[in-house]
mmCIF file of C-alpha atoms in Angstrom:
data_model
loop_
_atom_site.group_PDB
_atom_site.id
_atom_site.type_symbol
_atom_site.label_atom_id
_atom_site.label_comp_id
_atom_site.label_asym_id
_atom_site.label_seq_id
_atom_site.Cartn_x
_atom_site.Cartn_y
_atom_site.Cartn_z
ATOM 1 C CA MET K 1 12.980 9.150 -35.025
ATOM 2 C CA HIS K 2 9.934 7.698 -33.277
ATOM 3 C CA ILE K 3 10.249 7.066 -29.554
ATOM 4 C CA GLN K 4 7.711 4.692 -28.121
ATOM 5 C CA SER K 5 6.687 5.398 -24.565
ATOM 6 C CA ALA K 6 6.587 2.708 -21.903
ATOM 7 C CA LYS K 7 3.114 1.392 -21.232
ATOM 8 C CA GLY K 8 1.329 -0.024 -18.237
ATOM 9 C CA HIS K 9 3.175 -0.819 -15.046
ATOM 10 C CA ARG K 10 6.537 -0.547 -16.844
ATOM 11 C CA ALA K 11 5.925 3.186 -17.214
ATOM 12 C CA LEU K 12 5.654 3.459 -13.437
ATOM 13 C CA ARG K 13 9.234 2.221 -13.068
ATOM 14 C CA ALA K 14 10.694 4.906 -15.314
ATOM 15 C CA GLY K 15 12.667 7.279 -13.133
ATOM 16 C CA ARG K 16 11.962 5.344 -9.927
ATOM 17 C CA HIS K 17 14.600 5.822 -7.251
ATOM 18 C CA SER K 18 14.899 3.885 -4.009
ATOM 19 C CA ASP K 19 16.615 5.953 -1.348
ATOM 20 C CA ARG K 20 17.213 5.004 2.263
ATOM 21 C CA GLY K 21 15.287 7.317 4.598
ATOM 22 C CA GLN K 22 12.971 8.485 1.812
ATOM 23 C CA LEU K 23 9.217 8.525 2.437
ATOM 24 C CA TYR K 24 6.989 7.082 -0.283
ATOM 25 C CA LEU K 25 3.246 7.145 -0.832
ATOM 26 C CA LEU K 26 2.461 3.749 -2.372
ATOM 27 C CA THR K 27 -0.620 2.379 -4.106
ATOM 28 C CA ALA K 28 -1.258 -1.224 -5.096
ATOM 29 C CA VAL K 29 -4.458 -2.307 -6.836
ATOM 30 C CA THR K 30 -6.171 -5.675 -6.857
ATOM 31 C CA PHE K 31 -6.064 -7.917 -9.903
ATOM 32 C CA GLU K 32 -8.474 -6.517 -12.508
ATOM 33 C CA ARG K 33 -9.581 -3.948 -9.883
ATOM 34 C CA ALA K 34 -11.850 -6.603 -8.366
ATOM 35 C CA PRO K 35 -13.371 -5.457 -5.036
ATOM 36 C CA LEU K 36 -11.686 -8.384 -3.312
ATOM 37 C CA PHE K 37 -11.460 -6.622 0.042
ATOM 38 C CA ALA K 38 -15.204 -6.014 0.197
ATOM 39 C CA ASP K 39 -15.184 -9.589 1.560
ATOM 40 C CA TRP K 40 -14.319 -9.136 5.229
ATOM 41 C CA ARG K 41 -12.336 -12.403 5.336
ATOM 42 C CA CYS K 42 -10.008 -11.197 2.585
ATOM 43 C CA ALA K 43 -9.814 -7.693 4.033
ATOM 44 C CA HIS K 44 -9.009 -8.970 7.507
ATOM 45 C CA ALA K 45 -6.298 -11.318 6.211
ATOM 46 C CA ALA K 46 -4.750 -8.593 4.044
ATOM 47 C CA ALA K 47 -4.872 -5.937 6.757
ATOM 48 C CA ALA K 48 -3.331 -8.240 9.350
ATOM 49 C CA CYS K 49 -0.534 -9.294 7.010
ATOM 50 C CA LEU K 50 0.256 -5.824 5.655
ATOM 51 C CA ALA K 51 0.452 -4.462 9.201
ATOM 52 C CA GLU K 52 2.975 -7.122 10.297
ATOM 53 C CA ARG K 53 6.564 -6.005 10.714
ATOM 54 C CA ASP K 54 7.705 -9.171 8.888
ATOM 55 C CA SER K 55 6.005 -7.874 5.747
ATOM 56 C CA TRP K 56 8.238 -4.785 5.802
ATOM 57 C CA PRO K 57 11.723 -5.857 6.981
ATOM 58 C CA ASP K 58 13.397 -3.154 4.888
ATOM 59 C CA ALA K 59 10.923 -0.343 5.490
ATOM 60 C CA ARG K 60 8.831 1.259 8.190
ATOM 61 C CA LEU K 61 5.110 1.352 7.462
ATOM 62 C CA LEU K 62 3.890 4.691 8.837
ATOM 63 C CA CYS K 63 0.241 4.521 7.842
ATOM 64 C CA TRP K 64 -1.997 2.574 5.499
ATOM 65 C CA VAL K 65 -5.573 2.028 4.389
ATOM 66 C CA LEU K 66 -7.090 -0.971 2.648
ATOM 67 C CA MET K 67 -9.920 -0.113 0.278
ATOM 68 C CA PRO K 68 -12.174 -2.642 -1.492
ATOM 69 C CA ASP K 69 -9.964 -2.738 -4.598
ATOM 70 C CA HIS K 70 -6.669 -1.143 -3.594
ATOM 71 C CA TRP K 71 -4.227 -0.317 -0.808
ATOM 72 C CA HIS K 72 -2.421 2.926 0.043
ATOM 73 C CA GLY K 73 0.546 3.128 2.356
ATOM 74 C CA LEU K 74 3.159 5.590 3.525
ATOM 75 C CA VAL K 75 6.521 3.891 4.001
ATOM 76 C CA GLU K 76 10.052 4.918 4.829
ATOM 77 C CA LEU K 77 12.817 2.804 3.307
ATOM 78 C CA GLN K 78 15.271 1.858 6.042
ATOM 79 C CA THR K 79 17.879 -0.134 4.143
ATOM 80 C CA THR K 80 19.494 -0.019 0.753
ATOM 81 C CA THR K 81 16.906 -2.411 -0.680
ATOM 82 C CA THR K 82 14.804 -1.248 -3.589
ATOM 83 C CA LEU K 83 11.266 -0.045 -3.226
ATOM 84 C CA ALA K 84 10.249 -2.742 -5.715
ATOM 85 C CA HIS K 85 11.763 -5.457 -3.503
ATOM 86 C CA ALA K 86 9.977 -4.140 -0.405
ATOM 87 C CA MET K 87 6.628 -4.037 -2.217
ATOM 88 C CA HIS K 88 7.159 -7.455 -3.801
ATOM 89 C CA ARG K 89 7.676 -8.988 -0.363
ATOM 90 C CA ALA K 90 4.656 -7.288 1.217
ATOM 91 C CA LYS K 91 2.324 -8.056 -1.693
ATOM 92 C CA GLY K 92 3.504 -11.674 -1.848
ATOM 93 C CA ARG K 93 2.951 -12.289 1.864
ATOM 94 C CA CYS K 94 -0.437 -10.602 1.661
ATOM 95 C CA ALA K 95 -1.495 -12.650 -1.376
ATOM 96 C CA ARG K 96 -0.699 -15.890 0.436
ATOM 97 C CA ALA K 97 -2.735 -14.795 3.472
ATOM 98 C CA VAL K 98 -5.699 -13.691 1.344
ATOM 99 C CA ASN K 99 -5.709 -16.887 -0.700
ATOM 100 C CA LEU K 100 -5.632 -18.931 2.503
ATOM 101 C CA ALA K 101 -8.559 -16.905 3.886
ATOM 102 C CA ARG K 102 -10.671 -17.345 0.756
ATOM 103 C CA GLY K 103 -9.746 -20.999 0.429
ATOM 104 C CA ARG K 104 -8.391 -20.877 -3.096
ATOM 105 C CA GLY K 105 -5.466 -19.650 -5.140
ATOM 106 C CA GLY K 106 -5.376 -16.960 -7.749
ATOM 107 C CA CYS K 107 -4.109 -13.473 -8.361
ATOM 108 C CA VAL K 108 -4.696 -10.956 -5.604
ATOM 109 C CA TRP K 109 -2.697 -7.952 -6.834
ATOM 110 C CA SER K 110 -2.115 -6.399 -10.229
ATOM 111 C CA ARG K 111 1.496 -6.287 -11.346
ATOM 112 C CA GLY K 112 3.501 -3.299 -10.255
ATOM 113 C CA PHE K 113 2.506 -0.429 -8.016
ATOM 114 C CA HIS K 114 2.428 3.341 -8.041
ATOM 115 C CA ASP K 115 4.840 5.324 -5.903
ATOM 116 C CA HIS K 116 5.304 8.976 -5.105
ATOM 117 C CA ALA K 117 8.388 10.145 -3.236
ATOM 118 C CA LEU K 118 7.504 12.847 -0.738
ATOM 119 C CA ARG K 119 9.502 16.056 -0.885
ATOM 120 C CA ARG K 120 11.235 17.339 2.212
ATOM 121 C CA ASP K 121 8.731 20.190 2.465
ATOM 122 C CA ASP K 122 5.691 17.879 2.267
ATOM 123 C CA ASP K 123 3.653 17.780 5.470
ATOM 124 C CA VAL K 124 3.859 14.091 6.432
ATOM 125 C CA LEU K 125 0.887 14.240 8.807
ATOM 126 C CA HIS K 126 -1.218 15.897 6.104
ATOM 127 C CA VAL K 127 -0.320 13.093 3.663
ATOM 128 C CA ALA K 128 -1.082 10.480 6.340
ATOM 129 C CA ARG K 129 -4.483 12.037 7.046
ATOM 130 C CA TYR K 130 -5.222 12.079 3.326
ATOM 131 C CA ILE K 131 -4.377 8.366 3.079
ATOM 132 C CA VAL K 132 -6.481 7.195 6.006
ATOM 133 C CA ALA K 133 -9.429 9.429 5.028
ATOM 134 C CA ASN K 134 -9.940 7.465 1.787
ATOM 135 C CA PRO K 135 -12.940 5.508 3.151
ATOM 136 C CA LEU K 136 -14.651 8.795 4.075
ATOM 137 C CA ARG K 137 -14.118 10.336 0.646
ATOM 138 C CA ALA K 138 -15.322 7.116 -1.013
ATOM 139 C CA GLY K 139 -18.511 7.198 1.072
ATOM 140 C CA LEU K 140 -17.836 3.819 2.677
ATOM 141 C CA VAL K 141 -18.371 5.115 6.217
ATOM 142 C CA PRO K 142 -19.618 8.337 7.836
ATOM 143 C CA ARG K 143 -16.738 8.420 10.362
ATOM 144 C CA LEU K 144 -13.195 7.126 10.054
ATOM 145 C CA GLY K 145 -13.540 5.232 13.330
ATOM 146 C CA ASP K 146 -16.226 3.099 11.675
ATOM 147 C CA TYR K 147 -13.746 1.719 9.124
ATOM 148 C CA PRO K 148 -11.587 -1.133 10.448
ATOM 149 C CA TYR K 149 -8.874 -1.447 7.790
ATOM 150 C CA TRP K 150 -6.371 1.330 8.431
ATOM 151 C CA ASP K 151 -3.671 2.296 10.898
ATOM 152 C CA ALA K 152 -1.062 4.959 11.579
ATOM 153 C CA VAL K 153 1.990 4.941 13.829
ATOM 154 C CA TRP K 154 0.935 8.262 15.304
ATOM 155 C CA LEU K 155 -1.923 6.543 17.118
ATOM 156 C CA THR K 156 0.552 4.766 19.390
ATOM 157 C CA SER K 157 3.641 6.970 19.295
ATOM 158 C CA PRO K 158 4.383 10.666 18.839
ATOM 159 C CA PRO K 159 5.425 11.868 15.335
#
């Protein structure tokens, strides 16, 4: 018997669980990996929208970083909604804001997203630091404070 494996974004859904209170490291990439967010207008619109509470009514966004061609976030599901539903809402709102900022329609995000459920023994602050340090590792800026498109709840409230 030949078993064909799932391909593309469908493979990412295999085994995906959405659990209330679970922390997830999420990654969404731009359509065709275009460096859409290298344009400050698009980056500003996306960052503002993704940081809004209305974009995450079923989850708490703990930290995030917007790179030229992708986004990473650390979220905690707070309701019984699915992770896919939460991401669909955030990506949809963001796409509308970006298209408004660039003055035209079109695809902003690739279909699907990557998720990694954190284990109980994972160091959440270590994961958060890893996420927000992406611009440093990519050589976009010499200091994290020089990069405008990231945030973390620990900057305004204790962990």
